[in-house]
mmCIF file with all atom_site columns, C-alpha atoms in Angstrom:
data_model
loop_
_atom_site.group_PDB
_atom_site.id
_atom_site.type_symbol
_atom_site.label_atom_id
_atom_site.label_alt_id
_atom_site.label_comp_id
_atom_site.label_asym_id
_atom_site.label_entity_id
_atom_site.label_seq_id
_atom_site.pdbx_PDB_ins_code
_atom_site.Cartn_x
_atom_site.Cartn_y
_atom_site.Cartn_z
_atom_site.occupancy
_atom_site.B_iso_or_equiv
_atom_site.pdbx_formal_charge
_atom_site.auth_seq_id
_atom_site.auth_comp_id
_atom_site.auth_asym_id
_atom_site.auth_atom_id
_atom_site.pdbx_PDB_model_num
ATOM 1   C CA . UNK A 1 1   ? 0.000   0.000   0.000   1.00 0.00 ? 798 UNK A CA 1
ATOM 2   C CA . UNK A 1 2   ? 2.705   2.879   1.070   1.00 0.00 ? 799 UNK A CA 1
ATOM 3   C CA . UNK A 1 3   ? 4.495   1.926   -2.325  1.00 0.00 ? 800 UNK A CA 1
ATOM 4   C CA . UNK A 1 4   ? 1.356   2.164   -4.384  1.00 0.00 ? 801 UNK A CA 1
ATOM 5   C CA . UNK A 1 5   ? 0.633   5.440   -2.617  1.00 0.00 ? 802 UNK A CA 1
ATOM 6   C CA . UNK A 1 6   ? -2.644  3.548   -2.042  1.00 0.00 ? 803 UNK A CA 1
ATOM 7   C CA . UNK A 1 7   ? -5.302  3.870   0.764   1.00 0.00 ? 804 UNK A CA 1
ATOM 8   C CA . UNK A 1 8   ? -7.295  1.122   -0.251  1.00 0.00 ? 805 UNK A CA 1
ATOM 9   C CA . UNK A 1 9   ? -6.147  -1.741  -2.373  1.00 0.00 ? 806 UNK A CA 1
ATOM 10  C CA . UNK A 1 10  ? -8.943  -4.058  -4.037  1.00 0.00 ? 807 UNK A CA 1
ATOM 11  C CA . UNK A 1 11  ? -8.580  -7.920  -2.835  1.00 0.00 ? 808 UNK A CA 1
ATOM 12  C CA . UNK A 1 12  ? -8.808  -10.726 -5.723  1.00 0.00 ? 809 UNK A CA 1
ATOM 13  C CA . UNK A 1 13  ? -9.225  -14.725 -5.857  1.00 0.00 ? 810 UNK A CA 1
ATOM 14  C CA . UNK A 1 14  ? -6.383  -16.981 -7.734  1.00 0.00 ? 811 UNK A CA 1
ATOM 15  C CA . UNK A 1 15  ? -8.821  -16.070 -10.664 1.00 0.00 ? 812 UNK A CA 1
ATOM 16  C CA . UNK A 1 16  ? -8.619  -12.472 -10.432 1.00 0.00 ? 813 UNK A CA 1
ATOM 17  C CA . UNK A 1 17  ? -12.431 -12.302 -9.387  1.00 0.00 ? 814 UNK A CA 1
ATOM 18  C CA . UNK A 1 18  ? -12.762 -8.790  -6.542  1.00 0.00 ? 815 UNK A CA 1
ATOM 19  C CA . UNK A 1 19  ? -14.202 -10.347 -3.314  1.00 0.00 ? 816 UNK A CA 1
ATOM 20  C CA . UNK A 1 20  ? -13.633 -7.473  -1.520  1.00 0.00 ? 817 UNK A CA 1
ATOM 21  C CA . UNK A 1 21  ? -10.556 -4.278  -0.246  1.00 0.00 ? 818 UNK A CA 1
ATOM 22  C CA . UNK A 1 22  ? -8.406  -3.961  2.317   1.00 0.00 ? 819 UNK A CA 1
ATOM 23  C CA . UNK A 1 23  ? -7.706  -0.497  3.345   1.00 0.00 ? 820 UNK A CA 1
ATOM 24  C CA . UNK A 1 24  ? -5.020  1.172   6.473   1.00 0.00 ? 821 UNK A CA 1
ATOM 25  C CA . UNK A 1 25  ? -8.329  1.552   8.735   1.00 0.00 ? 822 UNK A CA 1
ATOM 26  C CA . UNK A 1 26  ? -9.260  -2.442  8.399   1.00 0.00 ? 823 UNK A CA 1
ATOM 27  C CA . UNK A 1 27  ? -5.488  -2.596  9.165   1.00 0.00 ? 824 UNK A CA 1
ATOM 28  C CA . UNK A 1 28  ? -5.435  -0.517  12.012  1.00 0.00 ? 825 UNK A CA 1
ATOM 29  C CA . UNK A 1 29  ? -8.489  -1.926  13.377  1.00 0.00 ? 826 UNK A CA 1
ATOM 30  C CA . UNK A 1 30  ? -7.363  -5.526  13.059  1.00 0.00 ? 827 UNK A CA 1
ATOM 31  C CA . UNK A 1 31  ? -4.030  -4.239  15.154  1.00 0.00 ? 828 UNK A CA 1
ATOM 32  C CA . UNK A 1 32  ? -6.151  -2.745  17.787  1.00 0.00 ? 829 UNK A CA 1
ATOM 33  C CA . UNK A 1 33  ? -4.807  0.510   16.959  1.00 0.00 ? 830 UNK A CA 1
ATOM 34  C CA . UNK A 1 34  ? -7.747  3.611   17.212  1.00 0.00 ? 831 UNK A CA 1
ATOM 35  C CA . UNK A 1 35  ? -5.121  6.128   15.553  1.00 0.00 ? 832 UNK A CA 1
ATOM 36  C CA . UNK A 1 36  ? -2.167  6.016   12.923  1.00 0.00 ? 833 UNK A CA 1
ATOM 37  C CA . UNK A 1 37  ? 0.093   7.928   15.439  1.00 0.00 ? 834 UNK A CA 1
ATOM 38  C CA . UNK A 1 38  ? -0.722  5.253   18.424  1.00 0.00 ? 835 UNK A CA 1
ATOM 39  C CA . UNK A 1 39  ? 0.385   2.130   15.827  1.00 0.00 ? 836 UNK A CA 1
ATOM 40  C CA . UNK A 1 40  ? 3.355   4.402   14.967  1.00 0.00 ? 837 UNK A CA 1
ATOM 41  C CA . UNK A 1 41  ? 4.063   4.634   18.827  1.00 0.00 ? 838 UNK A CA 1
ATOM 42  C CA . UNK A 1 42  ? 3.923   0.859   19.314  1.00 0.00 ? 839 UNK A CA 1
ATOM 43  C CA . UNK A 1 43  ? 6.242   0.395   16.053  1.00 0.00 ? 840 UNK A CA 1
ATOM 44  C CA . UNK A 1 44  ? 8.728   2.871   17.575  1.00 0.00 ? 841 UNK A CA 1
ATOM 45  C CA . UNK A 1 45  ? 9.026   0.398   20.826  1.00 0.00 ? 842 UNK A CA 1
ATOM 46  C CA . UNK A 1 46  ? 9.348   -2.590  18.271  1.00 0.00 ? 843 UNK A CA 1
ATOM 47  C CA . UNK A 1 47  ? 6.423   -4.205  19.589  1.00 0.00 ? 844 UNK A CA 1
ATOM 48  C CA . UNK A 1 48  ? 7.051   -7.731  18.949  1.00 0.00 ? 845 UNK A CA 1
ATOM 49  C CA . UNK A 1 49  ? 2.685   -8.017  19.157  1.00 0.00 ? 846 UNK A CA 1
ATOM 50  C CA . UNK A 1 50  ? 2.972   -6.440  15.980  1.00 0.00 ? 847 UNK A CA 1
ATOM 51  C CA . UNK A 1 51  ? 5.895   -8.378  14.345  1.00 0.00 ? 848 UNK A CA 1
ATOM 52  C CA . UNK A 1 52  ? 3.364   -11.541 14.667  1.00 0.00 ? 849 UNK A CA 1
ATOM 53  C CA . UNK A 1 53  ? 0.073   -10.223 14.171  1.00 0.00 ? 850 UNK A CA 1
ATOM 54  C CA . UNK A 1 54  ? 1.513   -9.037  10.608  1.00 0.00 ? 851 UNK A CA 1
ATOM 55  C CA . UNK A 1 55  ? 2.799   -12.236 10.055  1.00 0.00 ? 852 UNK A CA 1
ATOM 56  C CA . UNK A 1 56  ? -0.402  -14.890 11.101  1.00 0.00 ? 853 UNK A CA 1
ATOM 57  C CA . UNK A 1 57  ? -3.258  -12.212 9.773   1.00 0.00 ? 854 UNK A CA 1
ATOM 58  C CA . UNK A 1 58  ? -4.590  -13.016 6.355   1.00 0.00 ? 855 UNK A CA 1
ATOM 59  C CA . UNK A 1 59  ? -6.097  -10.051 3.929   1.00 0.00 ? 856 UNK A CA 1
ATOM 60  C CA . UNK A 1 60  ? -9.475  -11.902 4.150   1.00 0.00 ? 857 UNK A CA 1
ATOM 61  C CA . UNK A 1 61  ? -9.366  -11.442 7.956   1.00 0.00 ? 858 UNK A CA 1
ATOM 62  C CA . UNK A 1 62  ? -9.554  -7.957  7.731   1.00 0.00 ? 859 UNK A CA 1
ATOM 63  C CA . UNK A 1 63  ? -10.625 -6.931  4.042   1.00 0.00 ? 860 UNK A CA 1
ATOM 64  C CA . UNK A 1 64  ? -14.207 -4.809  3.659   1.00 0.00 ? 861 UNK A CA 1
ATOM 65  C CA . UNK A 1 65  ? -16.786 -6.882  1.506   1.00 0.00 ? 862 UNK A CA 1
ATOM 66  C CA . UNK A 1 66  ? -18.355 -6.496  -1.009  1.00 0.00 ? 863 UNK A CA 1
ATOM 67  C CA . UNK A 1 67  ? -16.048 -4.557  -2.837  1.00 0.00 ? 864 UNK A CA 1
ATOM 68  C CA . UNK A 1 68  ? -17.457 -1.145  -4.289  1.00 0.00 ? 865 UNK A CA 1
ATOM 69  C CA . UNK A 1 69  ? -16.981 -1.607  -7.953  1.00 0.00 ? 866 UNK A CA 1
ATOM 70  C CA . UNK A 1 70  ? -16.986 -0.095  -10.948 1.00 0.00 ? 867 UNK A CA 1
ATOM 71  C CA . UNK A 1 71  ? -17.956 -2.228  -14.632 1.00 0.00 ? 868 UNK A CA 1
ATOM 72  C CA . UNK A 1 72  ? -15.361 -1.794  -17.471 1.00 0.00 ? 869 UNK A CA 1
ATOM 73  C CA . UNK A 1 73  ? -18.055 -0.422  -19.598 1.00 0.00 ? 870 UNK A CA 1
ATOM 74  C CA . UNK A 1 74  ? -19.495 2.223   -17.420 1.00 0.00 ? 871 UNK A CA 1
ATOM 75  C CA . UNK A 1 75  ? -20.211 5.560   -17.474 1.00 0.00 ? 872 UNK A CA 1
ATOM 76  C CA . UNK A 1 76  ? -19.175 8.835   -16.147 1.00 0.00 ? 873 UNK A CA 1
ATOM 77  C CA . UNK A 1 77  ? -22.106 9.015   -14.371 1.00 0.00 ? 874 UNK A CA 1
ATOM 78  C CA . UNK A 1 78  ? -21.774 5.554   -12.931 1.00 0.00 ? 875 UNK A CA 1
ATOM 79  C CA . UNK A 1 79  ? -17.839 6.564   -11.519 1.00 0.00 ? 876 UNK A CA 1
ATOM 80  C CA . UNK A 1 80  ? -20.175 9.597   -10.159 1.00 0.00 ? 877 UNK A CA 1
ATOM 81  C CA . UNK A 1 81  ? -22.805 7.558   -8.150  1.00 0.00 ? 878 UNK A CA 1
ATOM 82  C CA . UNK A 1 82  ? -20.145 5.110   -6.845  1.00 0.00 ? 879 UNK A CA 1
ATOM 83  C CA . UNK A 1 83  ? -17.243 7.600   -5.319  1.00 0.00 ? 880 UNK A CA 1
ATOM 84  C CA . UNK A 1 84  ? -20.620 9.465   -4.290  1.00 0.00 ? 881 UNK A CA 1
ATOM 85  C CA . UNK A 1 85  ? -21.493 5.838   -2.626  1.00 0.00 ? 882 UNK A CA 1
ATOM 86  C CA . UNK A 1 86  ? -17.959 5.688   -0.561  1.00 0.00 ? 883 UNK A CA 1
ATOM 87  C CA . UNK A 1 87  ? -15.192 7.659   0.782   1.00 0.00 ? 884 UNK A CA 1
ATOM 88  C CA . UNK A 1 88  ? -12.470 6.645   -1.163  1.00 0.00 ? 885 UNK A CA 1
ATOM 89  C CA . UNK A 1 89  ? -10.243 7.375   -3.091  1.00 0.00 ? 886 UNK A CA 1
ATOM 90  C CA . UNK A 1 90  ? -9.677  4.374   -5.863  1.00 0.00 ? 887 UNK A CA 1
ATOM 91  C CA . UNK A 1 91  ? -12.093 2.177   -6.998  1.00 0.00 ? 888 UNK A CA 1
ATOM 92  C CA . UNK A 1 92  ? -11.316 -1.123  -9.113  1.00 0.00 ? 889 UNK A CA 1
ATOM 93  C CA . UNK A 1 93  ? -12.794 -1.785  -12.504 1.00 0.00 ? 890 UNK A CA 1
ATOM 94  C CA . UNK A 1 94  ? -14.332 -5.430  -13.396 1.00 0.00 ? 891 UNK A CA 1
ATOM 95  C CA . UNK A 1 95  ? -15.153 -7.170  -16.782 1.00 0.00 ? 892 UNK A CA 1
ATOM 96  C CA . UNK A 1 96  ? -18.248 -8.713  -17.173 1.00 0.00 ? 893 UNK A CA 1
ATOM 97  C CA . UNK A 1 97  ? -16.980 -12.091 -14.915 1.00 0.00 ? 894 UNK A CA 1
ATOM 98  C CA . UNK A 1 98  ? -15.730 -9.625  -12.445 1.00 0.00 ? 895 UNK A CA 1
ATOM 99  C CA . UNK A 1 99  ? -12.366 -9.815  -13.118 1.00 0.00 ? 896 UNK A CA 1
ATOM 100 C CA . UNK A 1 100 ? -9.769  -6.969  -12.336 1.00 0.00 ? 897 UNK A CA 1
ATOM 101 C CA . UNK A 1 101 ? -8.898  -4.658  -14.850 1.00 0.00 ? 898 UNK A CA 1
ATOM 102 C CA . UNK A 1 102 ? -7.997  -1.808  -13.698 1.00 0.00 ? 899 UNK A CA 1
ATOM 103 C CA . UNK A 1 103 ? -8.457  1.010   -11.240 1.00 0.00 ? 900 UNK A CA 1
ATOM 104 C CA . UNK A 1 104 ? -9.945  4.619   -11.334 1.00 0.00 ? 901 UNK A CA 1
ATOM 105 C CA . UNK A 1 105 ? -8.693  7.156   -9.142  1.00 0.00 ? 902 UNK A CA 1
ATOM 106 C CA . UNK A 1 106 ? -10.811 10.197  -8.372  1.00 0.00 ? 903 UNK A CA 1
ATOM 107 C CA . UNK A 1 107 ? -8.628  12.225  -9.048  1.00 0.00 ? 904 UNK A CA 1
ATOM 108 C CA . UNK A 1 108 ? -8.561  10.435  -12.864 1.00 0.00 ? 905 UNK A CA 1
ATOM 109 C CA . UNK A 1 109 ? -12.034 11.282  -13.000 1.00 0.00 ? 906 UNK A CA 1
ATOM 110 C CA . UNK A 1 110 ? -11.697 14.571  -12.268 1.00 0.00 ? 907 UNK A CA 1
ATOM 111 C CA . UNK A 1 111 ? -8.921  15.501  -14.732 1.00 0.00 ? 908 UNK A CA 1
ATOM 112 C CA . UNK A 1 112 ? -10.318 14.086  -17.245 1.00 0.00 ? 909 UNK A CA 1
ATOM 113 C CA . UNK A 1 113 ? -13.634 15.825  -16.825 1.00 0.00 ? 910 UNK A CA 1
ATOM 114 C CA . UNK A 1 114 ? -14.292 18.659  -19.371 1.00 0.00 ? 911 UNK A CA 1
ATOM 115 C CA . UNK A 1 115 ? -15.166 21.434  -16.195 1.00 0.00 ? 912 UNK A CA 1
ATOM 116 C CA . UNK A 1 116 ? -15.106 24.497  -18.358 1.00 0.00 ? 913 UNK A CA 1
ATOM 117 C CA . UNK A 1 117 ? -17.906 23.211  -20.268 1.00 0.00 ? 914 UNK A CA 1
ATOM 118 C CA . UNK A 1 118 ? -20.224 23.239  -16.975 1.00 0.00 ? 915 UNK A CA 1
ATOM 119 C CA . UNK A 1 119 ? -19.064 25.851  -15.222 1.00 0.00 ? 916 UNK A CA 1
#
């Protein structure tokens, strides 16, 4: 996620179908931590509680499902209705068998939207 610049990263099967996302608050809240700034105090003591819960927790332990998607052949209006939908920032794009294809960023969608035409 930190690489990716990434909040919240969409979760996929061995067949690339989306069950669901994973995001730094499931994360946090899977840790026990209520704040990013009291899991960076526990880090900072080298808790060794968090050495193992990173290594025995699985994604689908603490992913958000259903994933908020959005269909390869959509519209505008349908990126509209779903970042309206949730807070976040990415949203993955399925085919038709709900398959990973991509990802739109908000911030995609609003570059690429003609504003001087509406405003």
């Amino acid at each position: 996620m930190a690489l990716m610049h990434a909040h919240t990263l969409p979760v996929v099967d061995e067949n690339g179908l989306v069950l669901g996302d994973v995001s730094e608050w499931n994360f946090l809240q899977g840790y026990g931590a209520d704040t990013f700034f009291s899991l960076i105090f526990r880090l900072m003591a080298h808790d060794q509680r968090f050495i193992d819960y990173c290594e025995r927790t699985l994604v689908r332990e603490i992913m958000t499902q259903p994933a908020i998607t959005l269909p390869e052949q959509g519209t505008f209006a349908d990126i509209a209705r779903a970042f309206h939908q949730v807070e976040e920032k990415r949203l993955p794009v399925v085919d038709a068998q709900n398959h990973l294809v991509g990802v739109v960023m908000r911030r995609d969608f609003l570059e690429r939207f003609h504003w001087e035409e509406w405003l």
